[in-house]
Tab-separated table of C-alpha atoms and ligand atoms in Angstrom:
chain	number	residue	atom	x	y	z
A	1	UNK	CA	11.047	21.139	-46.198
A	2	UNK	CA	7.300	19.788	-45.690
A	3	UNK	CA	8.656	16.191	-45.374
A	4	UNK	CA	11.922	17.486	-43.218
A	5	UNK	CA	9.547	19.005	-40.939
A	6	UNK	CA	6.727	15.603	-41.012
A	7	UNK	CA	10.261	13.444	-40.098
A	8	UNK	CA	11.152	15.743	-37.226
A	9	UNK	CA	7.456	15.920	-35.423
A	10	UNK	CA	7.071	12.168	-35.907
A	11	UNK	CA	10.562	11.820	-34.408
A	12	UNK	CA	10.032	14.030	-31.606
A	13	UNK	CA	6.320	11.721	-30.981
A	14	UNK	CA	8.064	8.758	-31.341
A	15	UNK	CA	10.708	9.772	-28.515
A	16	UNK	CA	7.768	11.277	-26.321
A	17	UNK	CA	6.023	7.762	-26.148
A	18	UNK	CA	8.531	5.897	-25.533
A	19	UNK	CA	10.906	8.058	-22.815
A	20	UNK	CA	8.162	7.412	-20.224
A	21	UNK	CA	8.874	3.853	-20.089
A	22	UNK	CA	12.337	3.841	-20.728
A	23	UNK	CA	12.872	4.771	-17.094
A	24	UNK	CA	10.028	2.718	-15.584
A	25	UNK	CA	11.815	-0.812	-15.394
A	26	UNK	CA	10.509	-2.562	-18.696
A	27	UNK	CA	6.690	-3.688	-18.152
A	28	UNK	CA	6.585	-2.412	-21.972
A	29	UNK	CA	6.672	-3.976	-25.284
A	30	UNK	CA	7.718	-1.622	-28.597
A	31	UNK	CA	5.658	-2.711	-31.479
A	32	UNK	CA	6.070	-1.138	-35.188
A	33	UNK	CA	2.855	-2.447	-36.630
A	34	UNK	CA	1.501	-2.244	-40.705
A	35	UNK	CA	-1.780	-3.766	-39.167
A	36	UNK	CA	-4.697	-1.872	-38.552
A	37	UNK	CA	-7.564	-3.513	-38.547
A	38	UNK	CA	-10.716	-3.323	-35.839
A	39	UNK	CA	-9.691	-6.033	-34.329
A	40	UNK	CA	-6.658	-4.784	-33.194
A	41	UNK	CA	-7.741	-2.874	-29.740
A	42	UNK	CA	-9.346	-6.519	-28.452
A	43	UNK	CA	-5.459	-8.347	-30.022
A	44	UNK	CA	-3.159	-5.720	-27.451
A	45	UNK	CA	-5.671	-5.530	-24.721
A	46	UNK	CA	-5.574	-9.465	-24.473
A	47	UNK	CA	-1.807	-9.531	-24.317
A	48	UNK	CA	-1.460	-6.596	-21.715
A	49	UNK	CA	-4.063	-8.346	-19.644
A	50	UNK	CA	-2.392	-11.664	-19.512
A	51	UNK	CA	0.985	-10.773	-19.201
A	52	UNK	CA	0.590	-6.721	-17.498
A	53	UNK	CA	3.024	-5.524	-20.634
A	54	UNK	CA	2.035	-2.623	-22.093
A	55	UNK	CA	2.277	-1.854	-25.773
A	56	UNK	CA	3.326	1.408	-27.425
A	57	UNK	CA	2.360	1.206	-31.150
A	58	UNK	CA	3.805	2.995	-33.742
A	59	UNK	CA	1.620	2.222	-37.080
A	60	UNK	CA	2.546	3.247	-40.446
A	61	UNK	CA	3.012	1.981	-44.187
A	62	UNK	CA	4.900	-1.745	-44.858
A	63	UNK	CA	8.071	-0.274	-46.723
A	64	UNK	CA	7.837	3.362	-44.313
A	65	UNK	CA	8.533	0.926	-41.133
A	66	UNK	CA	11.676	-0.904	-42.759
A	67	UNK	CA	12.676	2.118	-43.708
A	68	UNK	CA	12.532	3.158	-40.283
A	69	UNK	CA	14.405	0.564	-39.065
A	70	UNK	CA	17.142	1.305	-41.050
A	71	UNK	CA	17.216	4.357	-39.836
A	72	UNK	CA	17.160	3.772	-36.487
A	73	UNK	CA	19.544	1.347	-36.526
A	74	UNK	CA	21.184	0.140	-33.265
A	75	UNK	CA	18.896	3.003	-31.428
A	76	UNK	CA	16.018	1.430	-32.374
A	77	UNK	CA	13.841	1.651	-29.700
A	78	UNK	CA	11.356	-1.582	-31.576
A	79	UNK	CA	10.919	-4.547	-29.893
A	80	UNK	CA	8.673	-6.477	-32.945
A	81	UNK	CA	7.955	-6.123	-36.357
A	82	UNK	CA	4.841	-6.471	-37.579
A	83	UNK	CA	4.008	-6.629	-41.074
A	84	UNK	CA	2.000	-8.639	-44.333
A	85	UNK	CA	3.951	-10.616	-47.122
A	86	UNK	CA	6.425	-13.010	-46.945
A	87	UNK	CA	8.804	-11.076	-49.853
A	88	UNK	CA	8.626	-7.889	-47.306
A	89	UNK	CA	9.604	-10.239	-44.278
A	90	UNK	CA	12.293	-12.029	-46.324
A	91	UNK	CA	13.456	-8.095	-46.911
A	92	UNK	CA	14.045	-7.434	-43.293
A	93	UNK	CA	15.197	-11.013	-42.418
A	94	UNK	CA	18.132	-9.997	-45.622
A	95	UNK	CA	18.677	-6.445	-44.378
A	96	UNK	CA	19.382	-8.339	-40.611
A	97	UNK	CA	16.492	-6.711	-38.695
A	98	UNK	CA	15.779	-9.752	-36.716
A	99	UNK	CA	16.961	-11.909	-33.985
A	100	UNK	CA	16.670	-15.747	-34.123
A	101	UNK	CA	13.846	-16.687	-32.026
A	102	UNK	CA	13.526	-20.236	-30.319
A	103	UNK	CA	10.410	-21.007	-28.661
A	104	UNK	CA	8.855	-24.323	-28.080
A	105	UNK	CA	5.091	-22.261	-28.259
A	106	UNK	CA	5.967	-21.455	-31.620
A	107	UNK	CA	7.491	-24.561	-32.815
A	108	UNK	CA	4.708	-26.150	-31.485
A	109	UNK	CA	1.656	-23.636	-32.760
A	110	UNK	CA	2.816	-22.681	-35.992
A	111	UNK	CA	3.669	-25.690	-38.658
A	112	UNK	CA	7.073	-25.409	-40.009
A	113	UNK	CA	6.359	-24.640	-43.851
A	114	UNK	CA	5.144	-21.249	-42.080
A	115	UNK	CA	8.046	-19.853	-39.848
A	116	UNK	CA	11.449	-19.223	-40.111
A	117	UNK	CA	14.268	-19.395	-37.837
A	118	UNK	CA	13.990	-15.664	-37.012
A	119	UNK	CA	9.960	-14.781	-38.537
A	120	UNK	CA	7.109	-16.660	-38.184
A	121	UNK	CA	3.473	-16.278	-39.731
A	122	UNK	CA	0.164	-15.763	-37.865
A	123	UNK	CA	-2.548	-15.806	-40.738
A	124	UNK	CA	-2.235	-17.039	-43.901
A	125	UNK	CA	-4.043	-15.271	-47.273
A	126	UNK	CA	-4.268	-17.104	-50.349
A	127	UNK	CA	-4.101	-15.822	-54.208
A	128	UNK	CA	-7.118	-16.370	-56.304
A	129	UNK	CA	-8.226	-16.019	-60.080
A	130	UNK	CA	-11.217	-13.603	-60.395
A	131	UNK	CA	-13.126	-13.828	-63.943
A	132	UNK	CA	-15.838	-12.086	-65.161
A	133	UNK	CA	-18.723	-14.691	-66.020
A	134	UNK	CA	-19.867	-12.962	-68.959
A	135	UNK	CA	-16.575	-13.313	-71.115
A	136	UNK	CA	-14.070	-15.842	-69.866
A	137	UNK	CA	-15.173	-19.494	-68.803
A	138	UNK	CA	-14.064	-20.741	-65.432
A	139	UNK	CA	-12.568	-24.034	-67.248
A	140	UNK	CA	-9.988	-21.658	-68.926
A	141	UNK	CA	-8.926	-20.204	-65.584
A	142	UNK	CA	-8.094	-23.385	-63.276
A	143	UNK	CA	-4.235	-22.914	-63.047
A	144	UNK	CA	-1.934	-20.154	-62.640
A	145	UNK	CA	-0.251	-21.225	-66.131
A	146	UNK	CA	-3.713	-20.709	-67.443
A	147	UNK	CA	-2.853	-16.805	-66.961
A	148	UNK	CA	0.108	-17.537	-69.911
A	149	UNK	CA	-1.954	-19.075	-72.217
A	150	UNK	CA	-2.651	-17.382	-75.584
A	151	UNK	CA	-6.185	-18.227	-75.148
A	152	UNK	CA	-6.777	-14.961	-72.848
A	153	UNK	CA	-4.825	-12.111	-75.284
A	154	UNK	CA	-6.080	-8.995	-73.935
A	155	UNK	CA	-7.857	-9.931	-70.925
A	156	UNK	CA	-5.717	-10.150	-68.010
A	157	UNK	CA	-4.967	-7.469	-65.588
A	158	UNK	CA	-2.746	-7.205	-62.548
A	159	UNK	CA	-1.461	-4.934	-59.921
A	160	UNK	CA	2.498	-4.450	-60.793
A	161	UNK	CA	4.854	-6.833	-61.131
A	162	UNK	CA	7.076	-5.383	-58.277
A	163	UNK	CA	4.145	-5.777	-55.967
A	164	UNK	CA	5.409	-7.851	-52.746
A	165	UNK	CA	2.208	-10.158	-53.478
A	166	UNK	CA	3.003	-10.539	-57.174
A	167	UNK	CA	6.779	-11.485	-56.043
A	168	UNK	CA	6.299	-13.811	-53.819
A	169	UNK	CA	3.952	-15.629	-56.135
A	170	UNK	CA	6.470	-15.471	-58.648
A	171	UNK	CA	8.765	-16.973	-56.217
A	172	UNK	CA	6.386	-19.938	-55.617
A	173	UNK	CA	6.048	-20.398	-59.325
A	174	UNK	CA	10.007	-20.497	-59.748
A	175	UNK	CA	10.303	-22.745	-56.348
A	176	UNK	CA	7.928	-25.579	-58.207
A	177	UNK	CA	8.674	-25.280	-61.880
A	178	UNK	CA	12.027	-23.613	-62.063
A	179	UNK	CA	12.858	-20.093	-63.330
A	180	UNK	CA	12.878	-20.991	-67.036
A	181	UNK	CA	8.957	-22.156	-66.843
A	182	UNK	CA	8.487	-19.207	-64.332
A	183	UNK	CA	10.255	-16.833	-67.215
A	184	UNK	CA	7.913	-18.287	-69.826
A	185	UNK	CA	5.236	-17.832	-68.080
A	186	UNK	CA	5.716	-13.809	-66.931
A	187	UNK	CA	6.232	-13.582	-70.547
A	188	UNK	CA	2.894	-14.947	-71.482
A	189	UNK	CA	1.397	-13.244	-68.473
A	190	UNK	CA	2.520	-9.625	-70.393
A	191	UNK	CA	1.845	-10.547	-73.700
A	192	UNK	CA	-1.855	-11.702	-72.415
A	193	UNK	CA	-2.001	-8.090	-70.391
A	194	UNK	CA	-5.474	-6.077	-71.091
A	195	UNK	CA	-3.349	-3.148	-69.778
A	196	UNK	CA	-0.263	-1.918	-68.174
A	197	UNK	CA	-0.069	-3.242	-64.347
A	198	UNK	CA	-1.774	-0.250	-62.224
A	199	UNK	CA	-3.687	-0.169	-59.262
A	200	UNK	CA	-3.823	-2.588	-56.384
A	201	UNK	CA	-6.141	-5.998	-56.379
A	202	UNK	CA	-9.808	-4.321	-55.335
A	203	UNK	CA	-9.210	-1.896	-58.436
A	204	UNK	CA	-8.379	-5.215	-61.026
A	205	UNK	CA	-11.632	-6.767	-59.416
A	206	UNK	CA	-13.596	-4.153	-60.761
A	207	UNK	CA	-11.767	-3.653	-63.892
A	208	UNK	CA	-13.016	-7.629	-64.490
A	209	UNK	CA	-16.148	-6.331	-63.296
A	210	UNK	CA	-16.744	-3.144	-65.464
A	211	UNK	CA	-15.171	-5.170	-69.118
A	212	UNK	CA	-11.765	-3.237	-68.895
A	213	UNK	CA	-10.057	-7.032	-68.584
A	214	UNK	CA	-11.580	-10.368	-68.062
A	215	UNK	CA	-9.537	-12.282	-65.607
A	216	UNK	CA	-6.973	-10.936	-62.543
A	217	UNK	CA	-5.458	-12.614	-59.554
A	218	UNK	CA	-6.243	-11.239	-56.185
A	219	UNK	CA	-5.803	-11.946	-52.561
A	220	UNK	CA	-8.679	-13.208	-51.048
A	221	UNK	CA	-9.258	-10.503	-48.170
A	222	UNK	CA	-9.881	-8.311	-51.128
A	223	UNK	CA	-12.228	-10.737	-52.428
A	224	UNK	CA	-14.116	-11.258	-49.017
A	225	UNK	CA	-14.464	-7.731	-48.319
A	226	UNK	CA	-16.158	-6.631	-50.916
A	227	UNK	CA	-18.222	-9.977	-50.463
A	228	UNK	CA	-18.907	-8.081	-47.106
A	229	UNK	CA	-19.551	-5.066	-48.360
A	230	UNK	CA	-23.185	-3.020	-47.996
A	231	UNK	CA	-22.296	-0.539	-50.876
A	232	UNK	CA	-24.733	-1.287	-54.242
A	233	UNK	CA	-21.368	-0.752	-56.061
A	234	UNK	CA	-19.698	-3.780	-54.679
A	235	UNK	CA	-22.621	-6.010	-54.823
A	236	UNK	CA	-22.840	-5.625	-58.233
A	237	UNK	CA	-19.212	-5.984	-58.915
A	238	UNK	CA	-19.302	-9.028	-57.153
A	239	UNK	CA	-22.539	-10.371	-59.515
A	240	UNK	CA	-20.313	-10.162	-62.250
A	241	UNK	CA	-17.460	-11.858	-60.964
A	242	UNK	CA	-16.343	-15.521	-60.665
A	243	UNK	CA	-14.001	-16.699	-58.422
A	244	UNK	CA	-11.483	-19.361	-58.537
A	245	UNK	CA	-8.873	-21.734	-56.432
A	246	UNK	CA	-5.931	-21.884	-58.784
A	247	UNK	CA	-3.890	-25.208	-59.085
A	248	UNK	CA	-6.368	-27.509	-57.083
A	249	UNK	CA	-5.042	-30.515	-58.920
A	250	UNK	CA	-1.036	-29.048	-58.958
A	251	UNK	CA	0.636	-27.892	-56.020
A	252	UNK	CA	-2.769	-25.855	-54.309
A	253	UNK	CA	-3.396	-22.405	-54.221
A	254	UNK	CA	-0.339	-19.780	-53.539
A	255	UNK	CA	-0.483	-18.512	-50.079
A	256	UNK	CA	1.081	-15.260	-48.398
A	257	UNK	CA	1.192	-14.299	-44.627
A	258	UNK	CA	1.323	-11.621	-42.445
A	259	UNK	CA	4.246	-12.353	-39.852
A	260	UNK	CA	6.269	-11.234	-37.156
A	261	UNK	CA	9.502	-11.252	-36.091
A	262	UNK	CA	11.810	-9.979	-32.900
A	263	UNK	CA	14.072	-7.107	-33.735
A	264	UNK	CA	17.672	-7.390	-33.321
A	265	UNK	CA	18.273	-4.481	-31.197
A	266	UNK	CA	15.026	-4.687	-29.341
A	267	UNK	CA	15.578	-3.595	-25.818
A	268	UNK	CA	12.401	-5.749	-24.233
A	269	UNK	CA	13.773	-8.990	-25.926
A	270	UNK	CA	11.554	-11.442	-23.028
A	271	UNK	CA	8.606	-9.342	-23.733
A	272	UNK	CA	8.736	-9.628	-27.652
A	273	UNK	CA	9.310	-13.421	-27.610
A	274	UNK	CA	6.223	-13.128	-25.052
A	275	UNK	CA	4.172	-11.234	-27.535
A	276	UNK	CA	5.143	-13.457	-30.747
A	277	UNK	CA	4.044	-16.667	-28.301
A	278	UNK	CA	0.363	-14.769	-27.589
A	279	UNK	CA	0.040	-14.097	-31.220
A	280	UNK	CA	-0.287	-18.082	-31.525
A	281	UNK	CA	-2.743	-18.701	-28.843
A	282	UNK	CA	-6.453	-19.544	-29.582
A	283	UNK	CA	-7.876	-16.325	-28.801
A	284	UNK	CA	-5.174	-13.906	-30.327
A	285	UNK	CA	-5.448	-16.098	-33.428
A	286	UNK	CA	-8.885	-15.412	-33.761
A	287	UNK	CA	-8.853	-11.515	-33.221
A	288	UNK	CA	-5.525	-11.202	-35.540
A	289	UNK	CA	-6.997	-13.520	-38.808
A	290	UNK	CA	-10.549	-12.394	-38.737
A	291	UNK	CA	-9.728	-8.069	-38.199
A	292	UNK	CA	-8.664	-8.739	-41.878
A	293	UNK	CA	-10.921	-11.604	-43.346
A	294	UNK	CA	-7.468	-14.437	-43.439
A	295	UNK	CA	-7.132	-17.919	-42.038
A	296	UNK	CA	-5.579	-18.605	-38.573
A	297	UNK	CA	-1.807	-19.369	-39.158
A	298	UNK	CA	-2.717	-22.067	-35.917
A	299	UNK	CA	-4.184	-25.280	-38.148
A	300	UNK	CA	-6.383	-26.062	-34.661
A	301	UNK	CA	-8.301	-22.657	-34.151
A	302	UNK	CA	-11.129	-22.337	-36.186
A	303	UNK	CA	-13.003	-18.300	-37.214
A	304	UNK	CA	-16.401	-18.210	-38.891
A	305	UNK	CA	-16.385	-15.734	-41.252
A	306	UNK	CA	-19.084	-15.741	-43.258
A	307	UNK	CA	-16.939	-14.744	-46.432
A	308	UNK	CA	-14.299	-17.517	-46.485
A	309	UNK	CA	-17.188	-20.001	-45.501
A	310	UNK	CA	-18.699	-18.837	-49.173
A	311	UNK	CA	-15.782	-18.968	-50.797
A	312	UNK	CA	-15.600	-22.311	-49.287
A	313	UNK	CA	-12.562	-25.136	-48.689
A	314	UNK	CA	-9.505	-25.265	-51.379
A	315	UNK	CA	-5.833	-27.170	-51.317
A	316	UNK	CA	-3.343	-24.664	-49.921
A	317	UNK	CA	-0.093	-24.833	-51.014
A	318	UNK	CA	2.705	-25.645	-48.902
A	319	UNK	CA	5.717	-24.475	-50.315
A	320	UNK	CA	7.866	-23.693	-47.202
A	321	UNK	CA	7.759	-19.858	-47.020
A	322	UNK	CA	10.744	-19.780	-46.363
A	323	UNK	CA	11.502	-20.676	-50.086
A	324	UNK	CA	8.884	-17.789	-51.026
A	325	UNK	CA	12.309	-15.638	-49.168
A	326	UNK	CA	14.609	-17.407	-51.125
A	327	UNK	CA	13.629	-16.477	-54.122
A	328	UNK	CA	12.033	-13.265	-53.685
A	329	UNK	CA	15.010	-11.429	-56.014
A	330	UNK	CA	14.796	-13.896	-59.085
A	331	UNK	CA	11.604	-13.467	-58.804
A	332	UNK	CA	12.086	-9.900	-59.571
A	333	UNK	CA	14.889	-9.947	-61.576
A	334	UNK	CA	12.510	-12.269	-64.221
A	335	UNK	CA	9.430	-9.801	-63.660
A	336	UNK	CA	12.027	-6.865	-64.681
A	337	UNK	CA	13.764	-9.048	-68.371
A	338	UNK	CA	10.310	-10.089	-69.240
A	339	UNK	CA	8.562	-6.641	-68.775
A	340	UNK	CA	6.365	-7.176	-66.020
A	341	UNK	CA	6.568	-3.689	-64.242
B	401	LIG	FE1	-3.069	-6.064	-49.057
């Protein structure tokens, strides 16, 4: 009843902000966002300005917008999706929420390994090894594969398997080695585990931190916030912490995005491919990498952030992410034989 009656107010919202400018001849852009970040207020502000479309916002959990979109269906009053992870993105590219986009701004702006023919990135985030200094050297944790090795029984920790993150690094691991090396190593990934998979990265950082496990994989903005972060708590979690680039002498570190794509049904079609064109200029980069502590997806426009600066340069990889997409469902069909839940 409670969540019959949530769906029905948050339908009847929904329909409120958006009747107005169904009438008034289209100077409006429909955005489902799973970004909110400070930033954001300065990101819209710059596109109305330039361009005079307005943007109505609906924000709300990664999987609670797709869902919503399959709702909605053909009445789906979304112009763009907006959303982190390349697995999740692959997921609405495979359930055929987007429309092929061809723009010579994007082409141009964003390099290939990091669009799609219907999705494109604008910030990249990369996956890192956090030890704790006191009980695991940083020699033993250079590699992903390192994570298999019998070496670290009982110390690792993750966030679950069936995490988008922990997929689409599985799917990178399967696009470079194959999926019987990727099987072996899930399976010496388990058999190393501290603990079941619970929690989300922050909360394995300070397991490492507080001796529950000695070595997790996190992405960085997790890492660089609580760099950031005034709270005594964090400092000191971060004292105890090392943290590493995986695979600087293999294939570079695994990256993830956040993205964006045109919906198929979106009834402001010029305005979206308008809005994913601003997302690649200088100033929108800026406002949309830094709000959440990642890397410009634009190689040419440069943020100082006094985290990433720390954590300093590394080799990214460049496995097209489109691949990351491709193999998204081996990569949980291996996760799911080898007991990685
Ligand atoms: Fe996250």
């Amino acid at each position: 009843m409670t969540n019959f009656l949530k769906l029905s107010v948050s339908t009847i919202a929904l329909c409120t902000a958006f009747s107005g400018s169904a009438f008034a001849q289209e100077k409006v852009l429909n955005l489902y966002s799973a970004r909110h970040y400070q930033t954001d207020e300065a990101l819209y502000a710059g596109f109305t300005q330039k361009t005079g479309i307005k943007i109505n916002r609906i924000e709300g959990k990664e999987d609670e917008l797709l869902e919503r979109l399959r709702n909605e269906g053909a009445n789906s009053p979304a112009d763009i999706l907006l959303t982190v992870d390349a697995a999740r993105l692959a997921n609405a590219h495979e359930l055929g929420l987007f429309a092929p986009v061809k723009s010579k701004v994007l082409e141009t702006r964003i390099p290939a390994h990091l669009r799609t023919d219907d999705w494109f990135s604008f910030s990249t985030r990369a996956r890192v090894i956090v030890y704790a200094k006191d009980r695991v050297k940083a020699e033993d944790v250079q590699n992903y594969a390192d994570l298999a090795n019998p070496k670290l029984k009982g110390l690792v920790c993750t966030r679950s398997g069936s995490h988008p993150y922990n997929l689409s690094l599985m799917a990178s691991i399967i696009g470079h080695s194959g999926e019987a090396k990727a099987e072996e190593w899930s399976k010496g990934v388990v058999a190393n585990f501290a603990r079941a998979p619970k929690g989300g990265d922050t909360d394995q950082i300070k397991a490492v931190a507080a001796g529950e496990c000695g070595v997790t994989i996190s992405n960085t903005y997790y890492v660089a916030r609580l760099m950031r972060s005034d709270k005594a708590g964090d400092k000191k979690v971060m004292e105890k912490v090392g943290v590493v680039w995986p695979d600087q002498k293999g294939h570079g570190t695994h990256i993830n995005v956040s993205g964006a794509g045109m919906l198929k049904h979106a009834p402001h079609k010029e305005a979206a491919v308008r809005f994913l064109e601003y997302l690649a200029s200088d100033d929108a980069q800026r406002y949309f990498a830094d709000g959440n502590n990642e890397w410009p997806a634009v190689p040419s426009v440069k943020v100082s952030n006094p985290a990433l600066e720390k954590l300093g340069k590394f080799k990214a990889d460049t496995l097209p992410v489109r691949s990351l997409a491709m193999y998204r469902a081996k990569a949980q069909m291996i996760f799911d034989r080898t007991g990685y839940r």
